[in-house]
Amino acid sequence: MFDNQKGSNLPVINSEMSEAEINRMMESACEASNFLKAISHEGRLMILCHLATGEKSVTELEQLLSARQAAVSQQLARLRSEGLVEPRRDGKTIYYSLTDRRAVQILDVVYELFCKKG
Amino acid sequence: MFDNQKGSNLPVINSEMSEAEINRMMESACEASNFLKAISHEGRLMILCHLATGEKSVTELEQLLSARQAAVSQQLARLRSEGLVEPRRDGKTIYYSLTDRRAVQILDVVYELFCKKG
DNA sequence: TCTACATATTCAAAGAAGCGTATATGTGAA
DNA sequence: TTCACATATACGCTTCTTTGAATATGTAGA
């Protein structure tokens, strides 16, 4: 039903692909699934959404998410280790901001698909 | 850095939002994260990619993924329960196809971001 | 220096996810 | 009906993820 004819730009995967091409594809799938795992967590998703409107301190995020300090900090650590966010220290507080355009692009689509529907 | 000024259509989340709006947003985030969890698995991601080129039988998918029957079947069950794929029986074999345009759209972006880069 | 505050890290416990083996279901053909 | 094939499900096991509690680090100010 929703296949390539319908405006998708997805690759055609066929049996003529070389082993090298298959391997590259598997690697990409692995990379992509790690990325998706990083953002497929309600709290982390909300953090990314909030950061999309500009940098926020950890305390601000705690309040916005009604979550505990340790939890938010851990979620930020995960996002940091995936290279999706970046800390900036100003005195005692640390501000986080998005660093990865991929996060923004996916977020855009996700928002479009899950938040704008009736 | 990557905030709304940069072409993103993400919502501005501010303190003037009503509680109802916040709740709706939390619900959407939950729904979205379930969806993302469903596709953030290397095997399921590959299944979706393969189905993007047209329907495939379970046996075909087993071969394409070099995975065992039970594993593929379980992954399909998960995708089915999320409403992302749909089975069609023809005799003894069952063909799966994509049913959710959201999967295709996300896949498109993911492919763009993870497979087309240098 | 000591204290308070903001954030990070560690670690154990709880929970969820994925996998393999075995078994069940459904279908067509003999 | 019986058999073989395609697929699905159940169950136990292992591994990954998330969380809370406690503790550590880093910074500013007294």
Coordinates of C-alpha atoms (C1' of nucleotides) in Angstrom, one line a residue:
Chain A
M1 CA 0.0 0.0 0.0
F2 CA 2.5 2.6 1.1
D3 CA 5.4 1.7 -1.1
N4 CA 7.8 3.5 -3.3
Q5 CA 5.2 4.5 -5.8
K6 CA 3.5 6.7 -3.2
G7 CA 6.1 9.5 -3.1
S8 CA 8.5 7.8 -0.7
N9 CA 12.2 8.1 -1.4
L10 CA 13.2 5.0 0.4
P11 CA 15.7 2.7 -1.3
V12 CA 14.8 -0.3 -3.3
I13 CA 16.4 -3.3 -1.6
N14 CA 16.9 -6.1 -4.1
S15 CA 18.9 -9.2 -4.5
E16 CA 21.3 -7.5 -6.9
M17 CA 22.8 -5.5 -4.0
S18 CA 26.4 -6.4 -3.3
E19 CA 27.5 -7.7 0.1
A20 CA 29.2 -4.4 0.8
E21 CA 26.0 -2.5 0.1
I22 CA 24.1 -4.8 2.4
N23 CA 26.7 -4.4 5.1
R24 CA 26.6 -0.6 4.8
M25 CA 22.8 -0.7 5.1
M26 CA 23.0 -2.9 8.2
E27 CA 25.4 -0.4 9.7
S28 CA 23.2 2.5 9.0
A29 CA 20.2 0.6 10.4
C30 CA 22.2 0.0 13.6
E31 CA 23.2 3.6 13.8
A32 CA 19.7 4.8 13.1
S33 CA 18.2 2.4 15.7
N34 CA 20.6 3.7 18.4
F35 CA 19.5 7.2 17.6
L36 CA 15.8 6.3 17.6
K37 CA 16.3 4.5 20.9
A38 CA 17.8 7.6 22.4
I39 CA 14.8 9.7 21.5
S40 CA 12.1 7.1 22.0
H41 CA 11.7 7.8 25.7
E42 CA 8.9 10.0 26.8
G43 CA 11.1 12.1 29.1
R44 CA 13.9 12.5 26.6
L45 CA 11.5 13.3 23.9
M46 CA 9.9 16.1 26.0
I47 CA 13.4 17.4 26.9
L48 CA 14.2 17.6 23.2
C49 CA 10.9 19.4 22.5
H50 CA 11.6 21.9 25.2
L51 CA 15.2 22.5 24.0
A52 CA 13.8 23.1 20.5
T53 CA 12.5 26.4 21.9
G54 CA 15.9 27.4 23.1
E55 CA 18.4 26.4 25.8
K56 CA 17.2 25.5 29.2
S57 CA 18.9 24.8 32.6
V58 CA 18.5 21.5 34.3
T59 CA 16.4 23.0 37.0
E60 CA 14.0 24.5 34.4
L61 CA 13.7 21.1 32.7
E62 CA 13.0 19.4 36.1
Q63 CA 10.1 21.8 36.6
L64 CA 8.8 21.6 33.0
L65 CA 8.8 17.8 33.2
S66 CA 7.8 17.5 36.8
A67 CA 10.6 15.0 37.2
R68 CA 13.3 14.5 39.8
Q69 CA 16.8 16.0 39.5
A70 CA 18.6 12.7 39.1
A71 CA 16.2 11.4 36.5
V72 CA 16.5 14.5 34.3
S73 CA 20.3 14.6 34.7
Q74 CA 20.5 10.9 33.6
Q75 CA 18.3 11.5 30.6
L76 CA 20.5 14.5 29.7
A77 CA 23.5 12.3 30.1
R78 CA 22.1 9.8 27.6
L79 CA 21.3 12.6 25.2
R80 CA 24.8 14.0 25.7
S81 CA 26.5 10.7 25.0
E82 CA 24.5 10.4 21.8
G83 CA 25.7 13.9 20.9
L84 CA 22.2 15.3 20.7
V85 CA 22.6 18.0 23.3
E86 CA 25.4 20.1 24.6
P87 CA 25.9 21.7 28.1
R88 CA 27.1 25.3 28.7
R89 CA 28.0 26.3 32.2
D90 CA 27.2 29.8 33.5
G91 CA 28.1 30.0 37.1
K92 CA 26.3 27.3 39.0
T93 CA 23.8 26.5 36.4
I94 CA 24.2 24.5 33.3
Y95 CA 22.2 25.2 30.2
Y96 CA 21.5 22.6 27.6
S97 CA 20.9 23.1 24.0
L98 CA 20.3 20.9 20.9
T99 CA 23.4 20.2 18.8
D100 CA 22.1 17.7 16.2
R101 CA 20.1 18.9 13.3
R102 CA 18.9 15.3 12.9
A103 CA 17.1 15.5 16.2
V104 CA 15.3 18.6 15.1
Q105 CA 14.3 17.1 11.8
I106 CA 12.9 13.9 13.3
L107 CA 11.2 15.9 16.0
D108 CA 9.6 18.0 13.3
V109 CA 8.1 15.0 11.7
V110 CA 7.1 13.4 14.9
Y111 CA 5.4 16.6 16.0
E112 CA 3.6 16.8 12.7
L113 CA 2.4 13.2 12.9
F114 CA 1.5 13.0 16.6
C115 CA 0.6 16.4 17.8
K116 CA -1.1 18.1 15.0
K117 CA -3.7 15.5 14.3
G118 CA -7.3 16.0 15.3
Chain B
M1 CA 21.6 26.7 18.2
F2 CA 19.0 24.6 16.4
D3 CA 15.9 26.3 17.6
N4 CA 12.7 27.6 16.1
Q5 CA 14.4 30.3 14.1
K6 CA 16.2 27.7 12.0
G7 CA 13.2 26.5 10.0
S8 CA 11.7 24.1 12.5
N9 CA 8.0 24.0 13.0
L10 CA 8.2 22.7 16.5
P11 CA 5.7 24.2 19.0
V12 CA 6.7 26.8 21.4
I13 CA 6.1 25.5 24.9
N14 CA 5.7 28.2 27.3
S15 CA 4.3 28.8 30.8
E16 CA 1.1 30.3 29.4
M17 CA -0.1 26.9 28.3
S18 CA -3.2 25.6 30.0
E19 CA -3.0 22.4 32.0
A20 CA -5.2 20.7 29.4
E21 CA -2.7 21.7 26.6
I22 CA 0.1 20.3 28.7
N23 CA -1.7 17.1 29.3
R24 CA -2.5 16.7 25.6
M25 CA 1.1 17.3 24.8
M26 CA 2.2 14.6 27.4
E27 CA -0.2 12.2 25.8
S28 CA 1.2 12.9 22.4
A29 CA 4.7 12.4 23.7
C30 CA 3.7 9.1 25.1
E31 CA 2.1 8.0 21.9
A32 CA 5.0 9.2 19.9
S33 CA 7.5 7.4 22.2
N34 CA 5.7 4.1 21.9
F35 CA 5.7 4.5 18.1
L36 CA 9.4 5.3 18.2
K37 CA 10.2 2.4 20.4
A38 CA 8.4 0.1 18.0
I39 CA 10.6 1.2 15.1
S40 CA 13.9 1.7 17.1
H41 CA 14.9 -1.9 16.8
E42 CA 17.4 -2.9 14.1
G43 CA 15.4 -5.8 13.0
R44 CA 12.0 -4.1 12.9
L45 CA 13.6 -1.1 11.2
M46 CA 15.0 -3.3 8.5
I47 CA 11.6 -5.1 8.1
L48 CA 9.9 -1.7 7.6
C49 CA 12.6 -0.8 5.0
H50 CA 12.0 -4.0 3.1
L51 CA 8.2 -3.6 3.2
A52 CA 8.6 -0.1 1.8
T53 CA 9.5 -1.8 -1.5
G54 CA 6.3 -3.8 -1.4
E55 CA 4.7 -6.6 0.5
K56 CA 6.8 -9.6 1.6
S57 CA 6.1 -13.0 3.1
V58 CA 7.5 -14.0 6.5
T59 CA 9.8 -16.4 4.9
E60 CA 11.2 -13.8 2.5
L61 CA 11.8 -11.5 5.5
E62 CA 13.6 -14.3 7.4
Q63 CA 16.0 -14.7 4.5
L64 CA 16.4 -10.9 3.9
L65 CA 17.3 -10.4 7.6
S66 CA 19.1 -13.7 8.1
A67 CA 17.0 -14.2 11.2
R68 CA 15.1 -17.0 12.6
Q69 CA 11.4 -17.7 12.0
A70 CA 10.3 -17.1 15.6
A71 CA 12.2 -13.8 15.9
V72 CA 10.8 -12.4 12.7
S73 CA 7.4 -13.5 13.6
Q74 CA 7.7 -11.8 17.0
Q75 CA 8.9 -8.6 15.5
L76 CA 6.1 -8.6 13.0
A77 CA 3.7 -9.2 15.9
R78 CA 5.0 -6.1 17.6
L79 CA 4.7 -4.0 14.4
R80 CA 1.2 -5.4 13.9
S81 CA 0.1 -4.5 17.4
E82 CA 1.3 -1.0 16.8
G83 CA -0.8 -0.9 13.6
L84 CA 2.3 -0.4 11.4
V85 CA 1.9 -3.5 9.3
E86 CA -0.9 -5.7 8.1
P87 CA -1.0 -9.3 7.1
R88 CA -2.7 -10.8 4.1
R89 CA -3.1 -14.5 3.8
D90 CA -2.7 -16.2 0.5
G91 CA -2.8 -19.9 0.9
K92 CA -0.2 -21.0 3.4
T93 CA 1.9 -17.9 3.2
I94 CA 1.2 -14.6 4.8
Y95 CA 2.3 -11.4 3.2
Y96 CA 2.9 -8.3 5.2
S97 CA 2.7 -4.7 4.0
L98 CA 2.9 -1.3 5.6
T99 CA -0.3 0.3 6.7
D100 CA 0.8 3.4 8.4
R101 CA 1.8 6.5 6.5
R102 CA 3.6 7.7 9.6
A103 CA 6.0 4.8 9.4
V104 CA 6.8 5.7 5.8
Q105 CA 7.3 9.3 6.6
I106 CA 9.6 8.7 9.5
L107 CA 11.5 6.1 7.6
D108 CA 12.0 8.6 4.8
V109 CA 13.6 11.1 7.2
V110 CA 15.7 8.4 8.9
Y111 CA 16.9 7.1 5.6
E112 CA 17.7 10.6 4.5
L113 CA 19.7 11.3 7.7
F114 CA 21.5 8.0 8.2
C115 CA 21.9 6.3 4.8
K116 CA 22.5 9.1 2.4
K117 CA 25.4 10.8 4.2
G118 CA 28.9 10.4 2.9
Chain C
dT1 C1' 37.8 28.0 54.7
dC2 C1' 32.8 26.6 55.2
dT3 C1' 28.2 26.5 53.3
dA4 C1' 24.6 26.4 50.0
dC5 C1' 23.3 25.4 45.6
dA6 C1' 23.2 23.1 40.9
dT7 C1' 24.3 19.2 38.7
dA8 C1' 26.5 14.6 37.9
dT9 C1' 27.5 10.0 39.0
dT10 C1' 27.2 5.5 41.2
dC11 C1' 24.9 1.4 42.4
dA12 C1' 21.4 -1.8 43.3
dA13 C1' 16.7 -3.0 42.4
dA14 C1' 12.7 -3.3 39.4
dG15 C1' 11.0 -3.7 34.9
dA16 C1' 10.9 -4.2 30.0
dA17 C1' 12.7 -6.2 25.8
dG18 C1' 14.6 -9.7 22.9
dC19 C1' 15.8 -14.5 21.9
dG20 C1' 15.6 -19.5 21.5
dT21 C1' 13.1 -23.8 22.2
dA22 C1' 9.2 -25.9 22.0
dT23 C1' 4.6 -26.1 20.7
dA24 C1' 0.2 -24.6 18.6
dT25 C1' -2.6 -23.1 14.7
dG26 C1' -4.2 -22.8 10.1
dT27 C1' -4.0 -24.3 5.3
dG28 C1' -3.5 -27.2 1.2
dA29 C1' -2.6 -31.6 -0.8
dA30 C1' -2.6 -36.5 -0.8
Chain D
dT1 C1' -7.9 -37.8 7.9
dT2 C1' -3.1 -37.3 7.8
dC3 C1' 1.0 -35.0 6.6
dA4 C1' 3.9 -31.1 5.5
dC5 C1' 4.5 -26.4 5.3
dA6 C1' 4.0 -21.4 6.8
dT7 C1' 3.3 -18.8 10.6
dA8 C1' 2.1 -17.7 15.4
dT9 C1' 2.4 -18.1 20.3
dA10 C1' 4.1 -19.4 25.1
dC11 C1' 7.6 -19.7 28.2
dG12 C1' 11.9 -19.3 30.5
dC13 C1' 16.2 -17.0 30.2
dT14 C1' 19.3 -13.3 29.6
dT15 C1' 20.3 -8.7 28.8
dC16 C1' 19.2 -3.8 28.6
dT17 C1' 16.8 0.1 30.5
dT18 C1' 15.0 3.0 33.9
dT19 C1' 14.6 4.6 38.5
dG20 C1' 15.5 6.0 43.4
dA21 C1' 18.6 6.9 47.0
dA22 C1' 22.8 8.2 48.2
dT23 C1' 26.9 10.4 47.3
dA24 C1' 30.2 13.2 44.7
dT25 C1' 31.7 17.3 42.1
dG26 C1' 32.0 22.0 40.9
dT27 C1' 30.9 26.9 41.8
dA28 C1' 29.7 31.2 44.2
dG29 C1' 29.6 33.8 48.2
dA30 C1' 30.3 34.7 53.2

